[in-house]
Coordinates of C-alpha atoms in Angstrom, one line a residue:
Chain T
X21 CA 0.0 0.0 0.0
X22 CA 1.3 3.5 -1.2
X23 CA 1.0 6.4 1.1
X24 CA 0.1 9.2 0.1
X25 CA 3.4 11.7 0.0
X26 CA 2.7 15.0 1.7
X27 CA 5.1 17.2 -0.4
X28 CA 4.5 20.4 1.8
X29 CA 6.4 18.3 4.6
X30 CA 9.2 17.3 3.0
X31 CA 9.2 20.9 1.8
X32 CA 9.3 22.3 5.3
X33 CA 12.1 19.6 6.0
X34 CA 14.5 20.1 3.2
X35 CA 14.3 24.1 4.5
X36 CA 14.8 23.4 7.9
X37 CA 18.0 21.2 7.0
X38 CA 19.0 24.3 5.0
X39 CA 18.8 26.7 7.7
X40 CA 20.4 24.5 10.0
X41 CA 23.8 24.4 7.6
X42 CA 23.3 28.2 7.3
X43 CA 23.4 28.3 11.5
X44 CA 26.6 26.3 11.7
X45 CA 28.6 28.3 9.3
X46 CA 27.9 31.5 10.4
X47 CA 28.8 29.7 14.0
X48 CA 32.2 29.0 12.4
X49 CA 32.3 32.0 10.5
X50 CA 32.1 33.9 13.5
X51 CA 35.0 32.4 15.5
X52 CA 36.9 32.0 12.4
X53 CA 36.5 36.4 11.9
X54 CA 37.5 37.4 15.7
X55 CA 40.9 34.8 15.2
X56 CA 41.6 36.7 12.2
X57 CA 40.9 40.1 13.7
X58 CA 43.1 39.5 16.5
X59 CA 46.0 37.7 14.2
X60 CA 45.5 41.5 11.9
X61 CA 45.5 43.8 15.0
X62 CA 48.7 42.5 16.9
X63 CA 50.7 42.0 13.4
X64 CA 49.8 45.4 12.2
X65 CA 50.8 46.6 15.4
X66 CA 53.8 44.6 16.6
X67 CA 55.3 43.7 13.3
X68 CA 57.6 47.3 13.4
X69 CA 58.8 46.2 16.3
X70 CA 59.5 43.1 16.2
X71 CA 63.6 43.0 14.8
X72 CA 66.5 40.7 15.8
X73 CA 66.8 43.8 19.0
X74 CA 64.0 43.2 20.1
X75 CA 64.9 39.3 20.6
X76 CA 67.8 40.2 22.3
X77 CA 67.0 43.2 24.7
X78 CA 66.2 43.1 28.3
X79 CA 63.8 45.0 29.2
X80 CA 64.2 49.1 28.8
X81 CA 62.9 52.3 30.0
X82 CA 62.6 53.5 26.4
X83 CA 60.6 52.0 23.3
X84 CA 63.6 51.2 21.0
X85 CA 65.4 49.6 23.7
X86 CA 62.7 46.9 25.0
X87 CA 63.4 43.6 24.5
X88 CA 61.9 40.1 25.2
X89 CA 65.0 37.9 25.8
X90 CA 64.8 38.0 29.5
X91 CA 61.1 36.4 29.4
X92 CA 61.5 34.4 26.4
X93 CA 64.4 32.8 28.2
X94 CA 62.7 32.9 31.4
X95 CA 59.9 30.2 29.8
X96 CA 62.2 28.5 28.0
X97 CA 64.3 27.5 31.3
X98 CA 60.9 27.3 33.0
X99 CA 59.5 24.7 30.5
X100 CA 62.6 23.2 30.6
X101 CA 61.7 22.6 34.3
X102 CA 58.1 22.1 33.9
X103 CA 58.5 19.3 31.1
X104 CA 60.5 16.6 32.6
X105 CA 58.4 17.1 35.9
X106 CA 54.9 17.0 34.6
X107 CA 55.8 14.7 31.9
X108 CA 57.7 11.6 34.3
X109 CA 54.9 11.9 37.4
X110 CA 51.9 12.2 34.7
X111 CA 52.8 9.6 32.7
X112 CA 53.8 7.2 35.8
X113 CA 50.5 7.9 37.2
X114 CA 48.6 7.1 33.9
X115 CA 50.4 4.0 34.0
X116 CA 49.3 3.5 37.3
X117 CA 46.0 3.9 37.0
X118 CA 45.7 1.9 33.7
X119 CA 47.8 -1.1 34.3
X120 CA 48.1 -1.6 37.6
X121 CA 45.4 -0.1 39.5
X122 CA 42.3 -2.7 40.1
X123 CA 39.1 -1.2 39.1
X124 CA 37.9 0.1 42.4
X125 CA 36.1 2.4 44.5
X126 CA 39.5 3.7 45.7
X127 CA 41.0 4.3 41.5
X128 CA 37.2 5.7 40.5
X129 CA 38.1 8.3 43.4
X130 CA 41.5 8.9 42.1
X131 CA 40.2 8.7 38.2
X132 CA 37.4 11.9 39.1
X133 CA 39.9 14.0 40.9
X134 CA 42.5 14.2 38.5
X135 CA 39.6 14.6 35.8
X136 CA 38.2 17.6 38.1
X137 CA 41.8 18.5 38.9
X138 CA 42.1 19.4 34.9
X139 CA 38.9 21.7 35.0
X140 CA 40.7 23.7 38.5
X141 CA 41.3 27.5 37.5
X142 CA 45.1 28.4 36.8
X143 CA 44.9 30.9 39.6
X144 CA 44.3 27.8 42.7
X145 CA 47.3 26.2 41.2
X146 CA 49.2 30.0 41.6
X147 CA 47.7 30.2 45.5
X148 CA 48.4 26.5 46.3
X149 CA 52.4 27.1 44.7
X150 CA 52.5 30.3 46.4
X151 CA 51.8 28.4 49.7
X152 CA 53.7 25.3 49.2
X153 CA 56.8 26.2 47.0
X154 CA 57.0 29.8 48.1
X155 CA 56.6 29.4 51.7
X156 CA 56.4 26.1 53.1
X157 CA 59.4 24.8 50.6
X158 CA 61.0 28.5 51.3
X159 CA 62.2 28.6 47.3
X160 CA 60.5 32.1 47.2
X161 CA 59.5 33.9 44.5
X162 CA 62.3 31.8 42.4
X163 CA 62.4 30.1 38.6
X164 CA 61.9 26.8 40.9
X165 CA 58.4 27.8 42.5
X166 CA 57.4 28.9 39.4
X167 CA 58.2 25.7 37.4
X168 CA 56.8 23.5 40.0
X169 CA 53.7 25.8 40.4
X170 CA 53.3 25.3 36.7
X171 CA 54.0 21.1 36.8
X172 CA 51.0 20.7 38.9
X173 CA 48.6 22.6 36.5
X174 CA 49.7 20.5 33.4
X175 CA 49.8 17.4 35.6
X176 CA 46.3 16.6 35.4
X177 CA 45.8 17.4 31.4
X178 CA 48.9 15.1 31.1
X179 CA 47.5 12.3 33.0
X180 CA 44.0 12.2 31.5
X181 CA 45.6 12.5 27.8
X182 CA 48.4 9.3 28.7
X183 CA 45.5 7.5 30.0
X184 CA 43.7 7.9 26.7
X185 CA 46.8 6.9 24.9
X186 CA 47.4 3.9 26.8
X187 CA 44.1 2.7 27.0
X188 CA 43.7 3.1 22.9
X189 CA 46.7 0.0 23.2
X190 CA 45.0 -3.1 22.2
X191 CA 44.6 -5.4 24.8
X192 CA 45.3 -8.2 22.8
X193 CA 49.2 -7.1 22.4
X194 CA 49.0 -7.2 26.5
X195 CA 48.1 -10.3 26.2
X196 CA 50.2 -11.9 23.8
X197 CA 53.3 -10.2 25.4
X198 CA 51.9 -11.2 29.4
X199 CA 51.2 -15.1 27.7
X200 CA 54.8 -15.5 26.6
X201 CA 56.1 -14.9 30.1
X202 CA 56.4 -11.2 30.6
X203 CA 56.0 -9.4 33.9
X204 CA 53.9 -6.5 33.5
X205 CA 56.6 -4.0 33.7
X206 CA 58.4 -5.7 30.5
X207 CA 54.8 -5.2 28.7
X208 CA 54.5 -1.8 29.7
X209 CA 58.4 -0.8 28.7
X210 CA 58.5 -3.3 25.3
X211 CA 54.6 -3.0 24.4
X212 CA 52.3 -0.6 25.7
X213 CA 55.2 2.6 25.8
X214 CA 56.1 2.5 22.3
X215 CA 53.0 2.1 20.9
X216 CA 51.5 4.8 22.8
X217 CA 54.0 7.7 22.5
X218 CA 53.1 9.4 20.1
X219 CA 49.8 10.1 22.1
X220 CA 51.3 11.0 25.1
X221 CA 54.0 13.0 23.6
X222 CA 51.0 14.8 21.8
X223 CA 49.1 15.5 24.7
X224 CA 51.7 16.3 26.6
X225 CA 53.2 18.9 24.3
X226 CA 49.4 20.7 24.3
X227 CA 49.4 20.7 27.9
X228 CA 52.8 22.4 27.9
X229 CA 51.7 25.3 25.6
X230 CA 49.0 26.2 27.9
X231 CA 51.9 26.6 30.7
X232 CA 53.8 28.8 28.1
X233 CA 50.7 31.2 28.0
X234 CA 49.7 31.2 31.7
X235 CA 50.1 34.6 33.2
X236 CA 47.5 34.3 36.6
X237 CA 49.8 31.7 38.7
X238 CA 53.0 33.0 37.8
X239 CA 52.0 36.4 39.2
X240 CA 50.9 34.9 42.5
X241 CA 54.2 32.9 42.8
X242 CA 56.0 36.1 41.7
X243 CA 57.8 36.0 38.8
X244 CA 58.8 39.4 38.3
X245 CA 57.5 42.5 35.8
X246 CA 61.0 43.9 34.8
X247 CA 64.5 42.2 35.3
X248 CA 67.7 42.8 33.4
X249 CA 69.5 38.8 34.0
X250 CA 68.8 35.6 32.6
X251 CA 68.2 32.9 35.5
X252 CA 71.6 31.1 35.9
X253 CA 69.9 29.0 38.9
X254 CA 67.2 27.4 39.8
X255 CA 66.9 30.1 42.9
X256 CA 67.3 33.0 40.0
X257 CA 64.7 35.6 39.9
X258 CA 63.0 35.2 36.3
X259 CA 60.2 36.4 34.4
X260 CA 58.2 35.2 31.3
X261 CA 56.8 36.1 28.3
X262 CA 53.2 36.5 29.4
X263 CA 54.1 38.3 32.3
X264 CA 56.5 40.7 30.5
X265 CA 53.7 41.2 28.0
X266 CA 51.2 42.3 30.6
X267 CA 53.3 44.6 32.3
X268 CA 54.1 46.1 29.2
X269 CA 50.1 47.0 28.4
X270 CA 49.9 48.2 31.9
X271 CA 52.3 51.2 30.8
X272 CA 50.4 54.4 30.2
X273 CA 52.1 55.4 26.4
X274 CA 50.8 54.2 23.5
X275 CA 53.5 52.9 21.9
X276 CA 54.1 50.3 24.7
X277 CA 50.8 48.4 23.7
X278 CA 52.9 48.0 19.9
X279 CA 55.9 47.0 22.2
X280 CA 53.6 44.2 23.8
X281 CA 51.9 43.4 20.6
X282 CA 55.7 42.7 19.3
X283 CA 55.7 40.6 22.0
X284 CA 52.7 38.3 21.5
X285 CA 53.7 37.7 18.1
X286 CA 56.8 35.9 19.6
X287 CA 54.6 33.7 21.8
X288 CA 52.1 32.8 19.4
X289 CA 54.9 32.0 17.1
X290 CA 56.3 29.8 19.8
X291 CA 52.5 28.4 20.7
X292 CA 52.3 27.9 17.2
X293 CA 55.4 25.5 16.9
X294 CA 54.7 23.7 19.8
X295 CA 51.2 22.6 18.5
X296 CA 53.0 22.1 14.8
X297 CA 55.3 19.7 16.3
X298 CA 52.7 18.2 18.2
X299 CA 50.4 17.5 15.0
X300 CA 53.9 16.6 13.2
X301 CA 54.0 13.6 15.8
X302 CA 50.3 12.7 15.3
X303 CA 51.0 12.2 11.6
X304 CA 54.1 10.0 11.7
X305 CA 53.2 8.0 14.1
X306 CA 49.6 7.6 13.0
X307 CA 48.5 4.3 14.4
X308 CA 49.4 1.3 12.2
X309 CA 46.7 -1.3 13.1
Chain I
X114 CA 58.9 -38.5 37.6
X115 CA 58.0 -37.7 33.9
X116 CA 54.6 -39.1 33.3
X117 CA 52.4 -39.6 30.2
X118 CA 50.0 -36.6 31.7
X119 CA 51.3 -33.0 31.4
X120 CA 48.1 -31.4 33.1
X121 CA 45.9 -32.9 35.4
X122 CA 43.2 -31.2 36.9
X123 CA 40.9 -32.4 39.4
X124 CA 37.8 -30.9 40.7
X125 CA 37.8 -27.8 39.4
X126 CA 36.1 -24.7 39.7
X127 CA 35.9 -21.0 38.7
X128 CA 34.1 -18.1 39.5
X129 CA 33.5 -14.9 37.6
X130 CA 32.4 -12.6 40.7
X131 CA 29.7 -14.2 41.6
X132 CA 28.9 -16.4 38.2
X133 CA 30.3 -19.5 38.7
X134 CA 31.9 -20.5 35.1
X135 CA 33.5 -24.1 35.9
X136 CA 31.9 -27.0 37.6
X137 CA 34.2 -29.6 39.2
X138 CA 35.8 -29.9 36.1
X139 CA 38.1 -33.1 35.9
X140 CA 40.5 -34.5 33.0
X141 CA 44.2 -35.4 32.4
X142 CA 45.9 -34.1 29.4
X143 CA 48.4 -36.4 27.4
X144 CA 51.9 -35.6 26.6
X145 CA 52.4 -35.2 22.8
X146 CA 49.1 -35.6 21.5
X147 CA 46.5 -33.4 20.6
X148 CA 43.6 -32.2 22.7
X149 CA 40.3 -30.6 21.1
X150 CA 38.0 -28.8 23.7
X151 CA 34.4 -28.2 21.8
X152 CA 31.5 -26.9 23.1
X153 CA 28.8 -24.1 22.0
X154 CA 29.5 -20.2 23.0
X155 CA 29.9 -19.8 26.9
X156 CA 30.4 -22.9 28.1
X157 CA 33.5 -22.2 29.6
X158 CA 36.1 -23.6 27.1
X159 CA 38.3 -20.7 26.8
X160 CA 37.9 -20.1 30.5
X161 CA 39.4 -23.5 31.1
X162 CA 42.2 -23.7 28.5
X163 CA 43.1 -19.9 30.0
X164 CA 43.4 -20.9 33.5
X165 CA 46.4 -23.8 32.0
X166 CA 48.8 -20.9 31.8
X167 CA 46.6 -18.4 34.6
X168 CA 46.0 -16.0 31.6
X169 CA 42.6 -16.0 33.2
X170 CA 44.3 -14.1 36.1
X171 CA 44.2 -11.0 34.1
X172 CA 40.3 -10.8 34.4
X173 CA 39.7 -8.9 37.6
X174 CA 37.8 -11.0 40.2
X175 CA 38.0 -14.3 38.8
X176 CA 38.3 -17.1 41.9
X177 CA 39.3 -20.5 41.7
X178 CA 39.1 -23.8 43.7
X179 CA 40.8 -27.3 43.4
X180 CA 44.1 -28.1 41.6
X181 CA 45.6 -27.8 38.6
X182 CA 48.9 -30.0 38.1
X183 CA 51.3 -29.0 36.0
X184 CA 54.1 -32.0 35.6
X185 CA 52.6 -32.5 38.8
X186 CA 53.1 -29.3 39.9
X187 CA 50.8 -27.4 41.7
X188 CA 50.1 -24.0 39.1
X189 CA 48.1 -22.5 41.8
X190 CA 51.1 -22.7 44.5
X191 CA 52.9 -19.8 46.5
X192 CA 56.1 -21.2 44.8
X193 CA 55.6 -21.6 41.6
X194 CA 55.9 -18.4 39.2
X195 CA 53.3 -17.4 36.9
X196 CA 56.2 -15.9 34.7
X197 CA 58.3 -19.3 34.6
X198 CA 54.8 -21.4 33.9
X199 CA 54.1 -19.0 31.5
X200 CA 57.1 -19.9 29.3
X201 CA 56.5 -23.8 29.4
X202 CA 52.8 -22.9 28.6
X203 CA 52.7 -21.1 25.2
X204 CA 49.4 -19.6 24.1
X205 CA 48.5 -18.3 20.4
X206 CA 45.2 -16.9 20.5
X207 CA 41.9 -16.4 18.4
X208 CA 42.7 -12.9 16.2
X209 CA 46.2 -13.1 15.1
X210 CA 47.6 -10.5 17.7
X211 CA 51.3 -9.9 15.7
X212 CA 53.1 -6.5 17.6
X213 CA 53.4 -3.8 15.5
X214 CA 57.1 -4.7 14.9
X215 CA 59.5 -6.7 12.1
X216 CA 59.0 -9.7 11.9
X217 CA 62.0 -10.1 13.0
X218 CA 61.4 -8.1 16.8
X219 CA 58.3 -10.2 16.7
X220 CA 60.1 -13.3 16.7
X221 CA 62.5 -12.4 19.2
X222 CA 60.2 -11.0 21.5
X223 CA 59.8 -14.2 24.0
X224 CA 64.0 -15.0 24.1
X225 CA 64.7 -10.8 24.8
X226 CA 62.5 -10.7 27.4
X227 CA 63.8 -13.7 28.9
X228 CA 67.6 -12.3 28.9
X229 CA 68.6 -13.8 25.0
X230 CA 70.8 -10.8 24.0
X231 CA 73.1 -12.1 21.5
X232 CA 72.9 -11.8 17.6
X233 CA 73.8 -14.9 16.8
X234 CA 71.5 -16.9 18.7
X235 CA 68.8 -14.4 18.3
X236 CA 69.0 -15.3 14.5
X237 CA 68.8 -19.2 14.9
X238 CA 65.9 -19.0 16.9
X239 CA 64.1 -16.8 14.5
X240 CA 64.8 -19.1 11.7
X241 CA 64.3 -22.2 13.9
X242 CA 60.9 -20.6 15.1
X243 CA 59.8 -19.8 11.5
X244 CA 60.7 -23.1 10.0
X245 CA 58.8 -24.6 12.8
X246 CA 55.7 -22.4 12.0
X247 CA 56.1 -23.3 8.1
X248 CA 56.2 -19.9 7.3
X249 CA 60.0 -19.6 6.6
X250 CA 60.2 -19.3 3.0
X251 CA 57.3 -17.1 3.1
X252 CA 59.2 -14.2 5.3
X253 CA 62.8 -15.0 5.0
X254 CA 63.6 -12.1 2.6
X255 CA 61.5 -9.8 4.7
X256 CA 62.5 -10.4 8.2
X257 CA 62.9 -6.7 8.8
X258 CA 59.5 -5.8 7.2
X259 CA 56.4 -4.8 9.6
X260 CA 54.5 -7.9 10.9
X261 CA 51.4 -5.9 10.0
X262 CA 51.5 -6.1 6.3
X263 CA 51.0 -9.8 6.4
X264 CA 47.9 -11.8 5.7
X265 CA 46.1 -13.1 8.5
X266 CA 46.8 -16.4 7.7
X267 CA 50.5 -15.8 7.6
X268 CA 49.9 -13.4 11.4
X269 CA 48.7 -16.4 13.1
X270 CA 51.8 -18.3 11.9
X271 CA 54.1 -15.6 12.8
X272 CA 52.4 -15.7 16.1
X273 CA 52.7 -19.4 16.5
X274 CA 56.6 -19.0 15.5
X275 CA 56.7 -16.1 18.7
X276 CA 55.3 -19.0 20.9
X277 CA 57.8 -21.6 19.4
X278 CA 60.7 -19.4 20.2
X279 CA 60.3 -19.4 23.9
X280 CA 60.3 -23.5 23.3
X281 CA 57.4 -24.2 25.7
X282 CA 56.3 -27.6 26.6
X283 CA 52.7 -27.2 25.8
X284 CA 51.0 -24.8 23.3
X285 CA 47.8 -23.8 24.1
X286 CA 45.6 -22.6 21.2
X287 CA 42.7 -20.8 21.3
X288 CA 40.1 -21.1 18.2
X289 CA 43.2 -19.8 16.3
X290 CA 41.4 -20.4 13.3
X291 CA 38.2 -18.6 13.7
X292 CA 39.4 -15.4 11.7
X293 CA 41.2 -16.8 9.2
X294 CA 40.1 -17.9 5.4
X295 CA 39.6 -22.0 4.8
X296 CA 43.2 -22.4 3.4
X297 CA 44.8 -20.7 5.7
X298 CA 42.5 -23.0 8.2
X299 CA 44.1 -25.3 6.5
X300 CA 47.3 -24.8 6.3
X301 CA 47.3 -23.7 10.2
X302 CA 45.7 -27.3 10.8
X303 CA 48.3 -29.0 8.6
X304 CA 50.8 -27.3 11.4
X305 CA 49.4 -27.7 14.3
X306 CA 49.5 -32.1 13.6
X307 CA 53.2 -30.9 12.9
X308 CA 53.8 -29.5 15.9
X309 CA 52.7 -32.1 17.6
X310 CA 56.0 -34.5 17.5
X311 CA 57.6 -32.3 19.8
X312 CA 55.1 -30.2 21.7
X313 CA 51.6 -30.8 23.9
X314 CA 48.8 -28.9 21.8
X315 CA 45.6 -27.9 23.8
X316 CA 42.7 -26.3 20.9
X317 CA 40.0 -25.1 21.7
X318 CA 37.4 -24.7 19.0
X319 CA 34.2 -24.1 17.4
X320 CA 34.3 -26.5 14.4
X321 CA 33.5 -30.0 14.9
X322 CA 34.7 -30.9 12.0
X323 CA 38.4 -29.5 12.4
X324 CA 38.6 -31.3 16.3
X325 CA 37.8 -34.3 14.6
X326 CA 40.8 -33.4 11.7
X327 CA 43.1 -33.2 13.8
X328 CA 43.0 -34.2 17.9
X329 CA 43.9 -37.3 19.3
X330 CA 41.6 -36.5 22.2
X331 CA 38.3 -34.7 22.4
X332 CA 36.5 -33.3 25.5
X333 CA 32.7 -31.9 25.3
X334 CA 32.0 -29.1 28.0
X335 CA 28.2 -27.9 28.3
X336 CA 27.1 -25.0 30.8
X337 CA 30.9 -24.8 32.2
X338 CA 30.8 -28.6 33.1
X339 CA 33.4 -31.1 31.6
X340 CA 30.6 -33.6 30.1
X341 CA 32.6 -36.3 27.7
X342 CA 36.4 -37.1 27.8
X343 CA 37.7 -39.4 25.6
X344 CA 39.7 -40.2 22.0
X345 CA 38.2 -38.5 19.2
X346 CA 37.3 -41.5 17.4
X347 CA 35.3 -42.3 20.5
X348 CA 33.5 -39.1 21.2
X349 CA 32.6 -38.6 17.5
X350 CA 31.4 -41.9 16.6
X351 CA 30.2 -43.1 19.8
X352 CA 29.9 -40.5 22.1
X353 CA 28.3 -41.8 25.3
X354 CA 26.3 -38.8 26.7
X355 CA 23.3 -38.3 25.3
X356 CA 23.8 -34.4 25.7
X357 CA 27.5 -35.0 23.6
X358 CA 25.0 -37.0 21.0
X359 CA 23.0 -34.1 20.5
X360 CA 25.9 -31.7 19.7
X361 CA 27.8 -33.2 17.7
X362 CA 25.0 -34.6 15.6
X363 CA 24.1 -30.9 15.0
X364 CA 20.9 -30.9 17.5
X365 CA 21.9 -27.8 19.2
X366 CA 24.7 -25.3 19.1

């Protein structure tokens, strides 16, 4: 038995699919306009700035003397801190929790901490460093408090995204490696490690761009506005490019906010490298099976 | 103290949390011979064949009661390593599982892991292993090429050359044909009755037909319970259950 088509409906359905498409790219449209008028506005202000000086300088009193290289080596040592920290207890705790941990109460409890733990504003992990490094630890308002400050904000991103990766590790290649005789830890070092890498070296490297761009914690731990050394210790005074950015829009004079603007170019270059490499890593590795 | 059994098990019984999964299961398992396990989905089969090497161990909350001998040996004892049993009790399982690796790291994999470091040796063992899989002349001129690329057929022997090269005592197989084409089935079953001269094969499987190809021996489990033990011959042509009647004649299952 034919029914009888209602045109008029499918009409009314077709349209309604079309506005629908029209909804989500204006949606993307949108975003995609403020990105590019914020990529326009800093280049057309910062990019007189921004010279080989610029790279170089400390920061100055005067315009055509400010320079960056006291914060952008200030995050590079910090990173250099933050990295190795963040990256060896993330990862051993996403090994933990994946391999060794039975499913319990107890490792559901630690599982929906570190998930909420991710989702904590940067400026609790500033207060709890400022307690805990600054004070208790006494490192003060040093390149070390700052570092560690910054390890326990990634730590949680970097746990969640090794768990992903070593959970996406078939479980039959556990098992054939487990049913020839392997202890658990020779599985995890021969088997599950390489073949999850790439993820964790991806998600790690994301979490560790957001550290590069965190301003709120640093403050509260103290890095500081305007220095004129690089940090030859890890008790060094330092600063970084965030913070040298922000108290460079804080200055009254116009041209200052072209000097900062100079300045975000740099760290959205360096953003942009970091996430590069880390869809470089995607791509090689790109799972075989 | 070498007898003709290499497992005997006696009064067996496993729990999955609270399911129970084995029932008093009993049987001894001949040296060099073949032994088919057949039975319908879920009736505990693979549960039994993975408790020989404690694979089954890996499944949170399984429990366990009565022995398990292994060369009268006690599998379940305080002293006896589930590492060490694990490398007298091979297992190549239902999808071909290959590492992501040559064929060559696949190989190797078992002996590294249990502290073979030299070159030289390495290399016998991988050719040893391969010849004894019969897939030799297949890979020799690609030993350094990516297990993946391989049919599935060919997998499952590569895997079955990464259990050889640990030289276990028993091999225990599980459906290891189910995802593979008939000639590579065939091949696979060709083999296994290979294998046999010099190794104690435990299969378990879904097809009649290929237990009663190639075992010497054939047990019949229903509803996790060990029902019929006995040669294939036997059990195929004159089973004496009624319930092993019924399967094999195709009356359910």
């Amino acid at each position: 038995m034919h029914q009888k088509v209602d045109s008029s409906l499918i009409k009314r359905k077709v349209t309604k699919n079309r506005l629908f498409y029209f909804i989500f790219i204006l949606a993307t449209l949108i975003s995609l306009s403020f990105l590019v008028i914020l990529i326009y506005r800093i280049l057309s202000q910062g990019i007189g700035y921004l010279n080989i000086d610029f790279l170089r300088n400390f920061p100055a009193p005067y315009i055509d003397k400010a320079g960056i290289f006291a914060g952008l080596m200030g995050s590079i040592f910090m990173i250099a801190i933050t990295a190795p920290v963040s990256i060896i207890l993330g990862v051993s705790t996403a090994l933990y929790l994946e391999e060794y941990a039975k499913d319990n109460k107890f490792t559901r409890f630690i599982q929906v901490n570190v998930q909420n733990l991710a989702g904590v504003p940067s400026i609790v992990f500033g207060l709890l460093g400022l307690t805990f490094f600054v004070y208790i630890m006494g490192f003060g308002y040093t390149l070390i408090s700052g570092a560690l400050t910054m390890s326990l904000l990634v730590l949680p991103v970097i746990v969640v995204a090794s768990q992903e990766a070593i959970r996406s590790v078939p479980q039959e290649l556990r098992e054939a490696s487990i049913g020839m005789g392997a202890t658990r830890w020779q599985t995890i070092w021969r088997i599950v490690l390489p073949t999850s890498i790439p993820g964790i070296i991806t998600g790690s490297i994301l979490a560790l761009s957001r550290a590069i761009g965190e301003t709120a914690p640093l403050i509260i731990v103290g890095a500081a506005a305007a220095i004129y050394t690089i940090p030859d210790s890890f008790l060094s005074r330092y600063t970084v490019m965030p913070i040298q950015i922000y108290s460079w829009t804080a200055r009254p004079q116009e041209e200052w906010q072209y000097v900062a603007a100079a300045g975000i170019i740099v760290l959205l270059i360096i953003l942009l490298c970091m996430n590069a490499i880390a869809v470089w890593i995607r791509n090689k590795f790109q799972k075989r099976y | 103290m070498t007898t003709n059994n290499v497992f005997k098990i006696e009064d067996f019984n496993l729990w999955y949390g609270s399911t129970q999964a084995l029932y008093q299961v009993g049987m001894e398992i001949p040296r060099n011979e073949i032994t088919a396990v057949i039975g319908p989905s879920g009736c505990g089969k693979s549960t039994l064949l993975k408790t020989l090497n404690r694979m089954i161990e890996t499944v949170p909350s399984v429990r366990t009661s009565g022995t398990i001998e292994y060369n009268n040996q006690d599998i379940f004892s305080k002293k006896q390593l589930v590492e060490e049993l694990r490398t007298h009790v091979g297992m190549v399982f239902q999808k071909p599982n290959p590492f992501p690796k040559s064929i060559y790291e696949n190989v190797v994999y078992g002996p590294k892991i249990h502290g073979i470091k030299k070159k030289k040796i390495l290399d016998d063992i991988v050719e040893k292993s391969l010849r004894g899989a019969a897939i030799w002349d297949e890979v020799k001129d690609r030993l350094s090429q990516n297990a993946y690329g391989l049919s599935g057929g060919q997998q499952q022997r590569i895997c079955i050359a990464r259990c050889l090269a640990v030289e276990p005592d028993v091999i225990l197989m599980d459906e290891p044909t189910s995802a593979l084409d008939p000639i590579s089935t065939l091949k696979i079953e060709e083999l296994i009755k290979e294998l046999k001269k010099d190794y104690t094969i435990i299969i378990v499987t879904h097809n009649m037909q290929q237990a009663a190809r190639i075992s010497d021996k054939t047990a019949f489990m229903l509803n996790g319970e060990l029902v019929e033990f006995s040669d294939t011959n036997t059990l195929f042509s004159n089973p004496s259950d009624k319930r092993t009647e019924d399967y094999i004649s195709g009356r359910f299952g």
